[in-house]
Coordinates of C-alpha atoms and ligand atoms in Angstrom, one line a residue:
X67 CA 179.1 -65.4 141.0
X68 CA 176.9 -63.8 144.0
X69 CA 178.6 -61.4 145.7
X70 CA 176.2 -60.9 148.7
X71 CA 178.1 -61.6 151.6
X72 CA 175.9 -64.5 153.6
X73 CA 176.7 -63.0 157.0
X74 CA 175.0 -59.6 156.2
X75 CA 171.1 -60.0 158.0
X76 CA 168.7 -57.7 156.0
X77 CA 166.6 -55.6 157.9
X78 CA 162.6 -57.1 159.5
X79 CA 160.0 -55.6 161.1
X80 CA 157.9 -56.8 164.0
X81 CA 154.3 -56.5 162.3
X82 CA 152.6 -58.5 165.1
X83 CA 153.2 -60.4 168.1
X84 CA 150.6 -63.3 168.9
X85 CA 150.8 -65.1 172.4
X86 CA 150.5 -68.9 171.8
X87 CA 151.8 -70.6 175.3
X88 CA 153.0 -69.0 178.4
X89 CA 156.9 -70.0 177.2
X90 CA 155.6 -68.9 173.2
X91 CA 155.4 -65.8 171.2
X92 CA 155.0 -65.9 167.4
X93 CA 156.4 -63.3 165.4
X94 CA 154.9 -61.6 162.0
X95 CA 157.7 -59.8 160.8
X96 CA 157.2 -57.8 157.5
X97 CA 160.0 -58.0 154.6
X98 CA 161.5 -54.3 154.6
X99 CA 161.7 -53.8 150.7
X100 CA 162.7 -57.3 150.1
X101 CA 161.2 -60.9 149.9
X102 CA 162.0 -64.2 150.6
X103 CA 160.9 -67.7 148.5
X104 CA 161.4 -70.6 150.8
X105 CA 160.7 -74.0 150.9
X106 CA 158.8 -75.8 154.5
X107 CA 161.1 -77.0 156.9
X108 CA 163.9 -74.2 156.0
X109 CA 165.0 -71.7 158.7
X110 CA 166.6 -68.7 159.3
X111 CA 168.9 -66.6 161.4
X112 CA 167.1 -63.7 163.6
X113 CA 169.7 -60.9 165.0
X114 CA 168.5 -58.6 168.0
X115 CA 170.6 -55.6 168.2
X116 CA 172.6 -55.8 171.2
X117 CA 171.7 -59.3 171.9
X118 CA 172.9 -61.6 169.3
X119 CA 171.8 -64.4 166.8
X120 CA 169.6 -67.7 166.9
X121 CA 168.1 -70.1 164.5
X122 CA 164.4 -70.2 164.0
X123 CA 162.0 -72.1 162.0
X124 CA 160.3 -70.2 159.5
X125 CA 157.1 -71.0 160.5
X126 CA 154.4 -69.8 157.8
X127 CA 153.5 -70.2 154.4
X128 CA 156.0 -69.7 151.2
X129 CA 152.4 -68.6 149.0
X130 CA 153.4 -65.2 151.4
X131 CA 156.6 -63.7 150.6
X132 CA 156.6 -60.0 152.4
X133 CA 155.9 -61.6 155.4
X134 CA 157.6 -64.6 157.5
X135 CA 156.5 -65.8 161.2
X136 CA 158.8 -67.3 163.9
X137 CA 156.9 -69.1 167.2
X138 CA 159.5 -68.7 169.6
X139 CA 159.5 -70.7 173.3
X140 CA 161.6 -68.9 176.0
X141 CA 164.7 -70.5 176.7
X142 CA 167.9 -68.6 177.6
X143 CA 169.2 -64.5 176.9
X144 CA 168.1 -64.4 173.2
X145 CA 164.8 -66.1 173.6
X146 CA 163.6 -64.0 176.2
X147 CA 164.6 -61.0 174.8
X148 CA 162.7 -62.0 171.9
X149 CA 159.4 -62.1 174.2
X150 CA 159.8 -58.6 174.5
X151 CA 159.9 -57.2 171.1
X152 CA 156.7 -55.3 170.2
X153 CA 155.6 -54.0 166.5
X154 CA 157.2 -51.7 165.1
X155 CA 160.9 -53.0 166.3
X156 CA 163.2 -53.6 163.2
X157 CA 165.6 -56.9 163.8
X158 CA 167.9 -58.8 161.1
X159 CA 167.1 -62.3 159.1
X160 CA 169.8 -64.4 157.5
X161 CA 168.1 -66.6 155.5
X162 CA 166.3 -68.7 154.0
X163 CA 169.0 -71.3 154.8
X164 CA 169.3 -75.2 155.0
X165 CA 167.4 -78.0 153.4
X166 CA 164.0 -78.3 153.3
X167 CA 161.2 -81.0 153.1
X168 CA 161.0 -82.9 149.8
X169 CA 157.3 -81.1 149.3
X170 CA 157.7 -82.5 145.5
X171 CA 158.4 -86.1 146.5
X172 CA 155.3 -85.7 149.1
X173 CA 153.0 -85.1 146.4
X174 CA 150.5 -87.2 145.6
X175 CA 150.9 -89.4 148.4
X176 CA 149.4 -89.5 152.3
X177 CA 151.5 -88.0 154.8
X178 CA 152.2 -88.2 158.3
X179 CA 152.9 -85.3 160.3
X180 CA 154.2 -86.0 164.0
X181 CA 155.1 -83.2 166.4
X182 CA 156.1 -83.2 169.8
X183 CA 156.1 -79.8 171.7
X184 CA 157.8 -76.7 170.4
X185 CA 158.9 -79.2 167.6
X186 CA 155.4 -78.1 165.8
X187 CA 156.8 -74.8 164.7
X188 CA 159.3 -76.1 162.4
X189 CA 156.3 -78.6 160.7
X190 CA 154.1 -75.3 160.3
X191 CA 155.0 -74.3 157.5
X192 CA 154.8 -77.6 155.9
X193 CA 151.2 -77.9 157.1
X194 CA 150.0 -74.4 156.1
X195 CA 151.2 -75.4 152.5
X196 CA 149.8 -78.8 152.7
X197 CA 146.4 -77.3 153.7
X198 CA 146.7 -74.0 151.2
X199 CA 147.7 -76.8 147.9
X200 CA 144.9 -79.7 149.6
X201 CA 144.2 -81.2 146.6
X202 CA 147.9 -82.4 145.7
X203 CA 148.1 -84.5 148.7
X204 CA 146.4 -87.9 149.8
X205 CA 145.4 -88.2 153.3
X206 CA 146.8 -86.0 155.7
X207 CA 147.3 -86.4 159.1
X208 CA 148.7 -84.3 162.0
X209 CA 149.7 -86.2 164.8
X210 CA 150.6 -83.7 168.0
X211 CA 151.9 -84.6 171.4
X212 CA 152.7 -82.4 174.5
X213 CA 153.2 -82.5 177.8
X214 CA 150.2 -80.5 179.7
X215 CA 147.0 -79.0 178.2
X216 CA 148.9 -75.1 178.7
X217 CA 151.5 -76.4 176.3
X218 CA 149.3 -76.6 173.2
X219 CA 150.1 -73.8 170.8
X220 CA 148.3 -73.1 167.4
X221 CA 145.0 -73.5 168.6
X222 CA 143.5 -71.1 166.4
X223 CA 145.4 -72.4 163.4
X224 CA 144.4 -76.1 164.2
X225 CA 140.2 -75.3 164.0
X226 CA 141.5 -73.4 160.6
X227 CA 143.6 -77.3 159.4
X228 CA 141.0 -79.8 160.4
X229 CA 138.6 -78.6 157.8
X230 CA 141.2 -80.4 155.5
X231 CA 143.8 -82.8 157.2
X232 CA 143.2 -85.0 160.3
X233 CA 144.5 -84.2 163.5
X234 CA 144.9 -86.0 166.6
X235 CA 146.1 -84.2 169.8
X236 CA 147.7 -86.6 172.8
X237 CA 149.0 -85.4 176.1
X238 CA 151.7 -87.1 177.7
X239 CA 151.0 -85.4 181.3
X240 CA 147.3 -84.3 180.6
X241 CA 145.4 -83.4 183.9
X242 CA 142.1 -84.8 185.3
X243 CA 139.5 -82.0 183.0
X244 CA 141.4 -83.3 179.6
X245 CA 138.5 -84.7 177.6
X246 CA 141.2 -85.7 174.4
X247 CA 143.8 -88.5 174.2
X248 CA 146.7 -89.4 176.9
X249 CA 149.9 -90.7 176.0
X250 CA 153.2 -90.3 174.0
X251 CA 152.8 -89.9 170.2
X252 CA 153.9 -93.2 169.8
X253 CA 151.2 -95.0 172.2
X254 CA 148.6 -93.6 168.9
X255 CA 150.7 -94.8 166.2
X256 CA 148.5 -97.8 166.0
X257 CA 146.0 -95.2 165.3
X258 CA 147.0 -94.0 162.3
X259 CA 146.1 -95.9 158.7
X260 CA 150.3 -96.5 158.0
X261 CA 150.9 -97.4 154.3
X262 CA 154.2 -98.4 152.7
X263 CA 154.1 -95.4 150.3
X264 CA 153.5 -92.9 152.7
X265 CA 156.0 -89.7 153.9
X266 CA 156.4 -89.2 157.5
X267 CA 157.6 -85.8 158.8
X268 CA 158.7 -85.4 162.2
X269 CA 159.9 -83.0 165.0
X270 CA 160.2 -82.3 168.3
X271 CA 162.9 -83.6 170.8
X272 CA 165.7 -85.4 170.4
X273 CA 165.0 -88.7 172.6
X274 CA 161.4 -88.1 171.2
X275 CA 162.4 -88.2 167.5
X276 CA 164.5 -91.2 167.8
X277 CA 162.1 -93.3 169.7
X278 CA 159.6 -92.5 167.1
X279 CA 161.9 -93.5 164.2
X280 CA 162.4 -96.8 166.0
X281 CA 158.4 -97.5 166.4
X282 CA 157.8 -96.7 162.8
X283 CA 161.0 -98.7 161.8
X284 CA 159.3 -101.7 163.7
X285 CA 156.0 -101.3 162.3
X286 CA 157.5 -101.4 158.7
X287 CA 157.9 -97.8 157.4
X288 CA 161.1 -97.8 155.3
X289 CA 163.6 -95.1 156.9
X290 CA 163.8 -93.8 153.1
X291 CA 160.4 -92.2 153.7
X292 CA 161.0 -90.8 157.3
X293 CA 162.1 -87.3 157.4
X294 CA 163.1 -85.4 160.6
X295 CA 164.0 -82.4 161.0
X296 CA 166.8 -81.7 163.8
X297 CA 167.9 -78.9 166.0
X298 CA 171.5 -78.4 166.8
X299 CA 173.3 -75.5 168.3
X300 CA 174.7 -72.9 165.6
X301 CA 177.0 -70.1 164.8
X302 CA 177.3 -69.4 161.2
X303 CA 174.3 -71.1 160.0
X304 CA 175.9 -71.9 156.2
X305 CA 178.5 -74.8 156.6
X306 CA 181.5 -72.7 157.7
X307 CA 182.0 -73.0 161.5
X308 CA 181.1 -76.9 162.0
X309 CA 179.4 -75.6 165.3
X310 CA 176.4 -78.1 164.3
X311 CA 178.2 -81.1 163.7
X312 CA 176.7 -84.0 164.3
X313 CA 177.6 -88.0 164.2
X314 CA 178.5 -89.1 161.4
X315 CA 180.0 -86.2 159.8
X316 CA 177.0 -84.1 158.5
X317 CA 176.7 -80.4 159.3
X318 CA 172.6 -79.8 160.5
X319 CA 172.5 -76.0 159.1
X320 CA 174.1 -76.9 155.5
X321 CA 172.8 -80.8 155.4
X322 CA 169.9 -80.4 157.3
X323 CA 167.5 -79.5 159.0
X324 CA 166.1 -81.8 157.6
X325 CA 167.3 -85.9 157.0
X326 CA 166.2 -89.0 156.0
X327 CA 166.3 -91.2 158.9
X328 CA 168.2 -93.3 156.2
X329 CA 171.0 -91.0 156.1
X330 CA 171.7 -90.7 159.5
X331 CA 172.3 -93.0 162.4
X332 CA 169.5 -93.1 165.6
X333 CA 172.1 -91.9 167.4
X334 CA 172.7 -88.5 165.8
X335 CA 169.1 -88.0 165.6
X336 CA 168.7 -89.2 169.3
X337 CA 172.2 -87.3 170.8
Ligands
FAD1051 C1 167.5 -75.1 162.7 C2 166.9 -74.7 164.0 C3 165.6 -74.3 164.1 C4 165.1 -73.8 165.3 N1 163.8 -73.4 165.3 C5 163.3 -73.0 166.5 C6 161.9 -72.5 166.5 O1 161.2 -72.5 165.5 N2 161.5 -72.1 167.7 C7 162.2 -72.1 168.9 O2 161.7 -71.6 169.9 N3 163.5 -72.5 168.8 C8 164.1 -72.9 167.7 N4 165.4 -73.3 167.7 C9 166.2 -73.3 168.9 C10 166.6 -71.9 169.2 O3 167.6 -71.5 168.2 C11 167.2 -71.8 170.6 O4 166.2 -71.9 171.5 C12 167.9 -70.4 170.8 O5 169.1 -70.4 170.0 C13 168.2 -70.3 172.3 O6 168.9 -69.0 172.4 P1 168.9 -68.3 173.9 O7 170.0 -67.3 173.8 O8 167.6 -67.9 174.2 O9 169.3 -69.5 174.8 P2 170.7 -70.0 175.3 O10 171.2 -69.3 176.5 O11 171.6 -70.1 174.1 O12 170.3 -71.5 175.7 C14 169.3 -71.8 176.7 C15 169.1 -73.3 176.7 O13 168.6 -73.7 175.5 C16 169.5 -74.7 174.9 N5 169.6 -74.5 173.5 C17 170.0 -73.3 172.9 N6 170.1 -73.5 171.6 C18 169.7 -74.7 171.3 C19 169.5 -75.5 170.1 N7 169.8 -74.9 168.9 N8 169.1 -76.7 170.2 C20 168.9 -77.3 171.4 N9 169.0 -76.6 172.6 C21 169.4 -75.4 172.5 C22 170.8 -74.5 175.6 O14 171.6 -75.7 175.7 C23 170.4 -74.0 177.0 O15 170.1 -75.1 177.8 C24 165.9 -73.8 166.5 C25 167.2 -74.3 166.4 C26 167.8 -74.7 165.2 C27 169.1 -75.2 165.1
FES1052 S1 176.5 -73.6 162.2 FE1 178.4 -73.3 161.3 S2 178.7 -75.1 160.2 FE2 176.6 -75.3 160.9

């Protein structure tokens, strides 16, 4: 019996703070005397002293396990406290927690990789270990939509990943100077070399994620290989509180993140 009490955050530091948007800021915080084996597509909890708690992506790769990054887009009192931190300042994780991707089951196989805005930070991870273990994988492709050019983030990281997977970039409100694609992921699906064995990971909004569900389900992808991985609001993070409750009875921090679109209607992935 473990008798570490799951509510207890255990203590980060802010090793460096890279600006990726105007709205993002990723995080490197260092491991203080501890480390932490994860899995892609599992987050954590993030206390600020004085401010409070949030869930966040971990958005790096498990071969590193001193050192975790977050990407963090400004939203409300946490978030924007969070754009403030600097190296040096010492915060809280709880974590790793939920479930992750199926990284085994992937093996071997081509994957898809769709992301839509901010929803790229919780497919990072996944991507860094896809590119780091290359030759375990079949064909690999990134496909990543935002709204306007400013709104890209991981540019640096994506010259690094298309050495070794595919990536195609669409912007849904892209302005006159955009030399790449226009569009909504889902207008390049057509694109994209679908096979019935393939995995498809997705992420990004709500609407977004169930729309692109329902265009893969009508090209023919079997909802047993679809996996998205879904944001709800949280308290306790571990199955205790049922803050994240979604349709259909499943709790997103203890369940999830991460479904099958088979185990869960387009309605709790859309809501
Ligand atoms: C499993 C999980 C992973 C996440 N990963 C990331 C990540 O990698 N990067 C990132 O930037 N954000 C991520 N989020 C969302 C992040 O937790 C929220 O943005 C944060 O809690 C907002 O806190 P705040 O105090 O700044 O804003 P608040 O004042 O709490 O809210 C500001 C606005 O954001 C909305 N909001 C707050 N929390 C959520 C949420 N969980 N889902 C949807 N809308 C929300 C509120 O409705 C409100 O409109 C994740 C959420 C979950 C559940
Ligand atoms: S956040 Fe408490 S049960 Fe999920």
């Amino acid at each position: 019996m473990s008798l570490t009490n799951p509510y207890l955050p255990r203590q980060v530091t802010v090793n460096a703070v890279k600006n990726e948007s105007l709205e993002t800021k990723t995080l490197r915080l260092k491991l203080q005397n501890w480390s932490m084996s994860f899995v892609p597509g599992q987050f954590v909890q993030l206390l600020l002293p004085g401010v409070g708690e949030a869930p966040f992506c971990i958005a790096s790769s498990p071969s590193d396990q001193r050192h975790i990054e977050i990407t963090i887009m400004r939203r409300g009192m946490l978030t924007n406290a969070a754009h403030y931190l600097r190296p040096g300042d010492a915060l809280g994780v709880r974590g790793p927690l939920g479930r992750p991707f199926p990284i085994d089951q992937f093996e071997g196989k081509d994957l898809l990789i769709i992301a839509t805005g901010i929803g790229i930070a919780a497919l990072k991870s996944l991507i860094e270990h896809v590119v780091g273990n290359r030759s375990k994988y079949g064909e690999v492709t990134l496909l990543y939509g935002a709204r306007f050019p400013e709104d890209l983030v991981y540019r640096e990281d994506m010259k690094h990943w298309s050495s070794s997977i595919k990536i195609i970039v669409t912007l849904s409100k892209a302005t006159p100077e955009w030399q790449g694609l226009r569009g909504r992921v889902t207008d390049h699906l057509h694109e994209i070399n679908l096979k019935d064995d393939m995995n498809i990971a997705i992420c990004g909004s709500p609407t977004v994620m169930a729309s692109i569900v329902q265009s893969l389900s009508l090209l023919g992808i079997n909802k047993e290989r679809i996996f998205v991985s879904l944001e709800r609001h949280m308290k306790c993070g571990i199955g205790k509180c049922a803050r994240c409750l979604i349709a259909g009875g499943k709790m997103v921090c203890k369940d999830g993140p991460v479904f099958k679109a088979s185990e869960i209607s387009l309605e709790a992935i859309g809501e």
